[in-house]
Amino acid sequence: MCRLFALTSQEPVSPMLAVNALNVMKEGHDGSGVGLFMSGLGGPFGQMPDCPILSGIFTDKGLRLLDEYAMSKGFLAKHTVAITPKNDPPAGTPRRGTYLARAYEPSAQWKDLPRDKREAALVQARLDLRHMGADNEDVKVFSFWPDTVMIKEVGDPVTVAEYLGLDREEFFAKRILAQGRQNTNYAINLYACHPFFIQGISTMTNGENTAFVPIREYLLSRGVIGYEGYQSDSEVFTHILHFTLNRLGLGIEAYKHVITPLADQELESHPDRAFLSNIKNVCRKLTIDGPNCVIGCTPDGSMFMVQDRKKLRPGVVGGRPGIFAFSSEICGLNEAIPERDRSKDFQPMYLDTAIVGPDCREVKICRQSQSLLRPH
Amino acid sequence: MPSEPVITPSTLSLKDLPWVLDWDKSTCTLCGRCTAVCPVSAIELGVFRKRELSVSVGLKNKPGQSVTVYQGIRQRTDPAYRCIGCGMCNMVCPNNAIQPTSHPEATTLKFHNNRGGQPRTRGGRRNATGSLLDQIKFIRISMLTDPALDAGRHEFELRTLLGRILPPEEGMAAFAQGRWTPPVREIYPLMIGGMSFGALSPNMWEGLQMGVAYLNEELNMPVRMCTGEGGCPPRLLRSRFIKYVILQIASGYFGWDEIIHAIPQMKEDPCAVEIKYGQGAKPGDGGLLMWHKVNKLIAAIRGVPPGVSLPSPPTHQTKYSIEEAVAKMIQSMSMAWGFRVPVYPKISGTTSAGAVLNNLVRNPFAAGLAIDGEDGGTGAAYAVSMDHMGHPIASNLRDCYLSLVEQGRQNEIPLIAGGGIGKNGNLAANAASLIMLGASAVQVGKYIMQSAAGCVGSEIDRCNVCNIGVCPKGITSQDPRVYRRLDPEKVAERLVDTFVAFDVELRKIVAPLGRSTSLPIGMSDALGISDYHAAERLKIKYVV
């Protein structure tokens, strides 16, 4: 089973903090992969919050293809962090070329588009590049979005982080999602590494999604740009969140009602019975069957953790005002934030969504049995 | 038998019959119960004359003879009275001195089943023992990150929806704006298919209704039962139990006067209305209640004279095609209950099912589609229809489901599959297979008769006399002398046993697959089959 660690802080911190937390949970992952999502960036990227940043891995040919593509779209490179390791990769990690995080100054034409068109164009650009690299592996792209950097690689988290030298200022971030992967359902594939990303939304999961095939079929048929890939059975969680926030216009508090609706008997006495029954019916195809712990980050900078209905995966939230962490084991939390009031550590149960807002001041708990605040 | 019998083309010997009675003279007490109970009078009391020669040794005395007479059982070979293998004789025999045995190689009777130029009609199922559903295995067992769940102790929420489900965006918007949304019922995924009051005896019907009410009210299992065409007893229509009932209407409109008249006095809405276009066992053939079963009560409920055959024509002017029905029937039926009741059609499994489905998808009032495959049962049909017409359910359902997936409309129109589920006794496995192939719910009829009432019919032409009102167990008879054999309380009890046992077995299937909170509709990655072509056709894994 994979190990998850996420951190949200008022000040940008090194991703190594998260990687080291994964390391103490080492027994739970087999080093078959590591994934990192960073947003709320410090350093130079933090100075250019409106510029989309492309994250990926490129061969030399891939870099040329990228430049041609960026040029054709009128995107100018503004700041680049390119890691081309010279030393030998650690055992199990292939030599791939250049790990790239590059901020682009977008074309004036792009800037004039309405927001939804701009966002769709970025998703499309990421997909175009991903498709370009589908055959010969010259291009691998994980995200293309302002204030977001993603790194994925096969191997043990700490070894990979040292190999790539991730402890650099450009990658310091206020919000970090990190996963140490235990390869489970499908072949070892870089794109199957968590976290997954779409349009500012990122989530990661451990466990197994037994309802994967029907949900994948359903999402694929929604006609939404970006609902594709699915090299991992858990990738659908990210897209369900995207669907909940962007297509249904609901808040993060409703996510749990979509993926794990209440049973009929529980709904009977619920103050929002009619509304929740409606969600349960119309979103029934998106009900997951776990067992999973989902940790994610929304575009507004909120971070959350939810459990599936069975609650067969552990998860804990803790910290102090200014810095909070979400971890699949308490030892990870102890490693990252040792000075905290441990009595306030919270382990979400099957009805809970634990949310830390962008201000990073407290852990808010939403229970499914409570009234659901929803936008008017 | 005369000393020189006339042998005609249709003279048959016992050897020619598919069922032959083994009668043991030494244990028979000549009580006569077997002949009294035989529904088709295949046996009669017989007097046998036996001549014995006595030849002494030597030449002194001449050989002598003696003639004795004894009583016994004689099996008739006249095709009209042939043994149907129901085994009732054995059931009542105090000494097991008599029982029918199957002669699978005897096919001669088939050539004489058309006396008077009338082809054979019968009830039951297709008389084919094989089942593709039985070949499907569940192969995706959670073993790696997710240990299998405990089927006995884990909580399960295995319910399905009957009714049109709007796409999420549309459903949320409709709710926010307070617009009408199609009625949806959350029900148990195993339904009792349409068997009419007329096809079944009053005791059987009562037993089923009692069992369904118990399941709903005592065990919290929202099981639904379809009436079949033929109406509903007036008291049931006006009771609160009507919410557990799906009312069926077919082209004969039998019993609909009664239903329409009861609407103003109904305390509850029925669960749904099913419009029957076809039945898997006799596709395109309409319904048929033969005159044997139209007694006074049935005649009164159906609004017809007693003692006449009641065929529902395969077509009717008001619903001669699904397109017409989409425009008229579904809407007018919805309107009758203020658009609070889901209305859906039931069709036979057929290559044109996809076209029907596409019409329904575009109709905002259509609440589902029930598809009945060729292995479904019926009370009465021509043997040729039952044996040689129809489409298997698995591939038909799969095509329909995948067509919905392609359009992104899966489960917006719930598909209800039926036809031969559990025909070899594997009810839960067959039902789970169909659910994972894409069915939102499954319906069974014959299995319920077999389990709840002890119907003795089998897939090798055993019994199959549902049509002529002589059902030896009293399940499909309207003759009080026969149906009083059936105790409604016991039927209800057995029905409850069946559903509770099914529930346990379904959990035993879905728990190892890691499913407990949602019905695994379309979870085709769980299925495997060792038939390569079937795997390709159903788009499931080929495993050997």
PDB file of N, CA, C and O in Angstrom, chain A residues 185-227:
ATOM      1  N   ASN A 185      -1.799  -2.296  -9.038  1.00  0.00           N
ATOM      2  CA  ASN A 185      -2.716  -2.896 -10.002  1.00  0.00           C
ATOM      3  C   ASN A 185      -2.174  -3.051 -11.409  1.00  0.00           C
ATOM      4  O   ASN A 185      -2.495  -3.978 -12.099  1.00  0.00           O
ATOM      5  N   TYR A 186      -1.403  -2.107 -11.832  1.00  0.00           N
ATOM      6  CA  TYR A 186      -1.033  -2.117 -13.236  1.00  0.00           C
ATOM      7  C   TYR A 186       0.483  -2.074 -13.364  1.00  0.00           C
ATOM      8  O   TYR A 186       1.210  -2.088 -12.383  1.00  0.00           O
ATOM      9  N   ALA A 187       0.962  -2.012 -14.569  1.00  0.00           N
ATOM     10  CA  ALA A 187       2.397  -2.020 -14.803  1.00  0.00           C
ATOM     11  C   ALA A 187       3.037  -0.768 -14.194  1.00  0.00           C
ATOM     12  O   ALA A 187       2.364   0.232 -13.966  1.00  0.00           O
ATOM     13  N   ILE A 188       4.338  -0.864 -13.934  1.00  0.00           N
ATOM     14  CA  ILE A 188       5.036   0.309 -13.388  1.00  0.00           C
ATOM     15  C   ILE A 188       5.127   1.344 -14.502  1.00  0.00           C
ATOM     16  O   ILE A 188       5.778   1.139 -15.522  1.00  0.00           O
ATOM     17  N   ASN A 189       4.422   2.429 -14.293  1.00  0.00           N
ATOM     18  CA  ASN A 189       4.285   3.439 -15.334  1.00  0.00           C
ATOM     19  C   ASN A 189       4.423   4.787 -14.659  1.00  0.00           C
ATOM     20  O   ASN A 189       3.814   5.034 -13.613  1.00  0.00           O
ATOM     21  N   LEU A 190       5.212   5.646 -15.249  1.00  0.00           N
ATOM     22  CA  LEU A 190       5.466   6.948 -14.627  1.00  0.00           C
ATOM     23  C   LEU A 190       4.180   7.734 -14.431  1.00  0.00           C
ATOM     24  O   LEU A 190       3.965   8.387 -13.416  1.00  0.00           O
ATOM     25  N   TYR A 191       3.291   7.634 -15.417  1.00  0.00           N
ATOM     26  CA  TYR A 191       2.035   8.381 -15.324  1.00  0.00           C
ATOM     27  C   TYR A 191       1.104   7.802 -14.251  1.00  0.00           C
ATOM     28  O   TYR A 191       0.120   8.409 -13.880  1.00  0.00           O
ATOM     29  N   ALA A 192       1.410   6.587 -13.801  1.00  0.00           N
ATOM     30  CA  ALA A 192       0.556   6.005 -12.761  1.00  0.00           C
ATOM     31  C   ALA A 192       0.959   6.476 -11.368  1.00  0.00           C
ATOM     32  O   ALA A 192       0.296   6.159 -10.393  1.00  0.00           O
ATOM     33  N   CYS A 193       2.088   7.228 -11.288  1.00  0.00           N
ATOM     34  CA  CYS A 193       2.511   7.742  -9.981  1.00  0.00           C
ATOM     35  C   CYS A 193       1.559   8.844  -9.529  1.00  0.00           C
ATOM     36  O   CYS A 193       1.220   9.742 -10.294  1.00  0.00           O
ATOM     37  N   HIS A 194       1.203   8.811  -8.275  1.00  0.00           N
ATOM     38  CA  HIS A 194       0.401   9.885  -7.703  1.00  0.00           C
ATOM     39  C   HIS A 194       1.350  11.033  -7.381  1.00  0.00           C
ATOM     40  O   HIS A 194       2.534  10.812  -7.232  1.00  0.00           O
ATOM     41  N   PRO A 195       0.900  12.211  -7.092  1.00  0.00           N
ATOM     42  CA  PRO A 195      -0.470  12.690  -7.229  1.00  0.00           C
ATOM     43  C   PRO A 195      -0.838  12.903  -8.703  1.00  0.00           C
ATOM     44  O   PRO A 195       0.023  12.968  -9.565  1.00  0.00           O
ATOM     45  N   PHE A 196      -2.129  13.028  -8.937  1.00  0.00           N
ATOM     46  CA  PHE A 196      -2.615  13.337 -10.286  1.00  0.00           C
ATOM     47  C   PHE A 196      -3.103  14.766 -10.314  1.00  0.00           C
ATOM     48  O   PHE A 196      -3.486  15.337  -9.287  1.00  0.00           O
ATOM     49  N   PHE A 197      -3.122  15.322 -11.504  1.00  0.00           N
ATOM     50  CA  PHE A 197      -3.385  16.753 -11.596  1.00  0.00           C
ATOM     51  C   PHE A 197      -4.319  17.062 -12.768  1.00  0.00           C
ATOM     52  O   PHE A 197      -4.201  16.487 -13.831  1.00  0.00           O
ATOM     53  N   ILE A 198      -5.253  17.934 -12.527  1.00  0.00           N
ATOM     54  CA  ILE A 198      -6.028  18.502 -13.628  1.00  0.00           C
ATOM     55  C   ILE A 198      -6.536  19.875 -13.206  1.00  0.00           C
ATOM     56  O   ILE A 198      -7.125  20.039 -12.141  1.00  0.00           O
ATOM     57  N   GLN A 199      -6.218  20.850 -13.978  1.00  0.00           N
ATOM     58  CA  GLN A 199      -6.756  22.201 -13.826  1.00  0.00           C
ATOM     59  C   GLN A 199      -6.657  22.732 -12.388  1.00  0.00           C
ATOM     60  O   GLN A 199      -7.654  23.165 -11.809  1.00  0.00           O
ATOM     61  N   GLY A 200      -5.508  22.678 -11.822  1.00  0.00           N
ATOM     62  CA  GLY A 200      -5.318  23.233 -10.491  1.00  0.00           C
ATOM     63  C   GLY A 200      -5.719  22.311  -9.365  1.00  0.00           C
ATOM     64  O   GLY A 200      -5.560  22.645  -8.195  1.00  0.00           O
ATOM     65  N   ILE A 201      -6.282  21.152  -9.717  1.00  0.00           N
ATOM     66  CA  ILE A 201      -6.748  20.212  -8.698  1.00  0.00           C
ATOM     67  C   ILE A 201      -5.808  19.015  -8.669  1.00  0.00           C
ATOM     68  O   ILE A 201      -5.465  18.473  -9.723  1.00  0.00           O
ATOM     69  N   SER A 202      -5.403  18.634  -7.481  1.00  0.00           N
ATOM     70  CA  SER A 202      -4.502  17.493  -7.396  1.00  0.00           C
ATOM     71  C   SER A 202      -4.911  16.609  -6.229  1.00  0.00           C
ATOM     72  O   SER A 202      -5.237  17.112  -5.154  1.00  0.00           O
ATOM     73  N   THR A 203      -4.911  15.312  -6.457  1.00  0.00           N
ATOM     74  CA  THR A 203      -5.167  14.393  -5.341  1.00  0.00           C
ATOM     75  C   THR A 203      -4.257  13.184  -5.458  1.00  0.00           C
ATOM     76  O   THR A 203      -3.718  12.885  -6.525  1.00  0.00           O
ATOM     77  N   MET A 204      -4.101  12.543  -4.324  1.00  0.00           N
ATOM     78  CA  MET A 204      -3.379  11.266  -4.308  1.00  0.00           C
ATOM     79  C   MET A 204      -4.113  10.320  -3.373  1.00  0.00           C
ATOM     80  O   MET A 204      -4.883  10.749  -2.512  1.00  0.00           O
ATOM     81  N   THR A 205      -3.870   9.033  -3.558  1.00  0.00           N
ATOM     82  CA  THR A 205      -4.685   8.028  -2.903  1.00  0.00           C
ATOM     83  C   THR A 205      -3.836   6.818  -2.574  1.00  0.00           C
ATOM     84  O   THR A 205      -2.867   6.547  -3.279  1.00  0.00           O
ATOM     85  N   ASN A 206      -4.207   6.106  -1.533  1.00  0.00           N
ATOM     86  CA  ASN A 206      -3.640   4.766  -1.399  1.00  0.00           C
ATOM     87  C   ASN A 206      -4.787   3.774  -1.413  1.00  0.00           C
ATOM     88  O   ASN A 206      -5.953   4.149  -1.363  1.00  0.00           O
ATOM     89  N   GLY A 207      -4.443   2.528  -1.494  1.00  0.00           N
ATOM     90  CA  GLY A 207      -5.508   1.533  -1.505  1.00  0.00           C
ATOM     91  C   GLY A 207      -5.821   1.060  -2.908  1.00  0.00           C
ATOM     92  O   GLY A 207      -4.986   1.099  -3.790  1.00  0.00           O
ATOM     93  N   GLU A 208      -7.029   0.609  -3.075  1.00  0.00           N
ATOM     94  CA  GLU A 208      -7.421   0.023  -4.354  1.00  0.00           C
ATOM     95  C   GLU A 208      -8.826   0.494  -4.677  1.00  0.00           C
ATOM     96  O   GLU A 208      -9.696   0.497  -3.805  1.00  0.00           O
ATOM     97  N   ASN A 209      -9.032   0.903  -5.887  1.00  0.00           N
ATOM     98  CA  ASN A 209     -10.359   1.362  -6.276  1.00  0.00           C
ATOM     99  C   ASN A 209     -11.066   0.257  -7.044  1.00  0.00           C
ATOM    100  O   ASN A 209     -10.865   0.085  -8.241  1.00  0.00           O
ATOM    101  N   THR A 210     -11.917  -0.475  -6.354  1.00  0.00           N
ATOM    102  CA  THR A 210     -12.555  -1.628  -7.000  1.00  0.00           C
ATOM    103  C   THR A 210     -13.659  -1.222  -7.965  1.00  0.00           C
ATOM    104  O   THR A 210     -14.105  -2.032  -8.758  1.00  0.00           O
ATOM    105  N   ALA A 211     -14.103   0.028  -7.884  1.00  0.00           N
ATOM    106  CA  ALA A 211     -15.146   0.484  -8.816  1.00  0.00           C
ATOM    107  C   ALA A 211     -14.520   1.207  -9.996  1.00  0.00           C
ATOM    108  O   ALA A 211     -15.181   1.978 -10.684  1.00  0.00           O
ATOM    109  N   PHE A 212     -13.240   0.938 -10.244  1.00  0.00           N
ATOM    110  CA  PHE A 212     -12.499   1.719 -11.232  1.00  0.00           C
ATOM    111  C   PHE A 212     -13.108   1.664 -12.631  1.00  0.00           C
ATOM    112  O   PHE A 212     -13.335   2.699 -13.259  1.00  0.00           O
ATOM    113  N   VAL A 213     -13.365   0.460 -13.116  1.00  0.00           N
ATOM    114  CA  VAL A 213     -13.769   0.342 -14.523  1.00  0.00           C
ATOM    115  C   VAL A 213     -15.081   1.083 -14.830  1.00  0.00           C
ATOM    116  O   VAL A 213     -15.133   1.894 -15.762  1.00  0.00           O
ATOM    117  N   PRO A 214     -16.148   0.878 -14.052  1.00  0.00           N
ATOM    118  CA  PRO A 214     -17.370   1.646 -14.360  1.00  0.00           C
ATOM    119  C   PRO A 214     -17.175   3.160 -14.219  1.00  0.00           C
ATOM    120  O   PRO A 214     -17.716   3.917 -15.029  1.00  0.00           O
ATOM    121  N   ILE A 215     -16.379   3.587 -13.236  1.00  0.00           N
ATOM    122  CA  ILE A 215     -16.183   5.029 -13.068  1.00  0.00           C
ATOM    123  C   ILE A 215     -15.366   5.585 -14.233  1.00  0.00           C
ATOM    124  O   ILE A 215     -15.661   6.649 -14.778  1.00  0.00           O
ATOM    125  N   ARG A 216     -14.349   4.849 -14.619  1.00  0.00           N
ATOM    126  CA  ARG A 216     -13.540   5.308 -15.753  1.00  0.00           C
ATOM    127  C   ARG A 216     -14.411   5.428 -17.008  1.00  0.00           C
ATOM    128  O   ARG A 216     -14.367   6.446 -17.707  1.00  0.00           O
ATOM    129  N   GLU A 217     -15.229   4.405 -17.246  1.00  0.00           N
ATOM    130  CA  GLU A 217     -16.101   4.456 -18.423  1.00  0.00           C
ATOM    131  C   GLU A 217     -17.019   5.672 -18.350  1.00  0.00           C
ATOM    132  O   GLU A 217     -17.276   6.335 -19.351  1.00  0.00           O
ATOM    133  N   TYR A 218     -17.482   5.954 -17.147  1.00  0.00           N
ATOM    134  CA  TYR A 218     -18.403   7.084 -16.997  1.00  0.00           C
ATOM    135  C   TYR A 218     -17.697   8.416 -17.247  1.00  0.00           C
ATOM    136  O   TYR A 218     -18.184   9.258 -17.992  1.00  0.00           O
ATOM    137  N   LEU A 219     -16.523   8.574 -16.630  1.00  0.00           N
ATOM    138  CA  LEU A 219     -15.801   9.838 -16.793  1.00  0.00           C
ATOM    139  C   LEU A 219     -15.389  10.054 -18.250  1.00  0.00           C
ATOM    140  O   LEU A 219     -15.512  11.151 -18.784  1.00  0.00           O
ATOM    141  N   LEU A 220     -14.925   8.973 -18.872  1.00  0.00           N
ATOM    142  CA  LEU A 220     -14.502   9.096 -20.267  1.00  0.00           C
ATOM    143  C   LEU A 220     -15.643   9.591 -21.150  1.00  0.00           C
ATOM    144  O   LEU A 220     -15.432  10.251 -22.153  1.00  0.00           O
ATOM    145  N   SER A 221     -16.858   9.249 -20.751  1.00  0.00           N
ATOM    146  CA  SER A 221     -17.999   9.605 -21.597  1.00  0.00           C
ATOM    147  C   SER A 221     -18.583  10.967 -21.243  1.00  0.00           C
ATOM    148  O   SER A 221     -19.600  11.359 -21.797  1.00  0.00           O
ATOM    149  N   ARG A 222     -17.956  11.701 -20.314  1.00  0.00           N
ATOM    150  CA  ARG A 222     -18.499  13.012 -19.926  1.00  0.00           C
ATOM    151  C   ARG A 222     -18.166  14.103 -20.922  1.00  0.00           C
ATOM    152  O   ARG A 222     -18.696  15.207 -20.842  1.00  0.00           O
ATOM    153  N   GLY A 223     -17.228  13.828 -21.822  1.00  0.00           N
ATOM    154  CA  GLY A 223     -16.864  14.845 -22.807  1.00  0.00           C
ATOM    155  C   GLY A 223     -16.072  15.990 -22.204  1.00  0.00           C
ATOM    156  O   GLY A 223     -16.119  17.113 -22.722  1.00  0.00           O
ATOM    157  N   VAL A 224     -15.336  15.751 -21.121  1.00  0.00           N
ATOM    158  CA  VAL A 224     -14.536  16.812 -20.506  1.00  0.00           C
ATOM    159  C   VAL A 224     -13.088  16.660 -20.961  1.00  0.00           C
ATOM    160  O   VAL A 224     -12.531  15.564 -20.911  1.00  0.00           O
ATOM    161  N   ILE A 225     -12.505  17.768 -21.396  1.00  0.00           N
ATOM    162  CA  ILE A 225     -11.101  17.707 -21.824  1.00  0.00           C
ATOM    163  C   ILE A 225     -10.249  17.353 -20.614  1.00  0.00           C
ATOM    164  O   ILE A 225     -10.376  17.960 -19.559  1.00  0.00           O
ATOM    165  N   GLY A 226      -9.401  16.395 -20.792  1.00  0.00           N
ATOM    166  CA  GLY A 226      -8.503  16.020 -19.698  1.00  0.00           C
ATOM    167  C   GLY A 226      -8.924  14.754 -18.981  1.00  0.00           C
ATOM    168  O   GLY A 226      -8.135  14.195 -18.232  1.00  0.00           O
ATOM    169  N   TYR A 227     -10.158  14.296 -19.198  1.00  0.00           N
ATOM    170  CA  TYR A 227     -10.562  13.041 -18.573  1.00  0.00           C
ATOM    171  C   TYR A 227     -10.042  11.899 -19.437  1.00  0.00           C
ATOM    172  O   TYR A 227     -10.764  11.310 -20.236  1.00  0.00           O
TER     173      TYR A 227
END
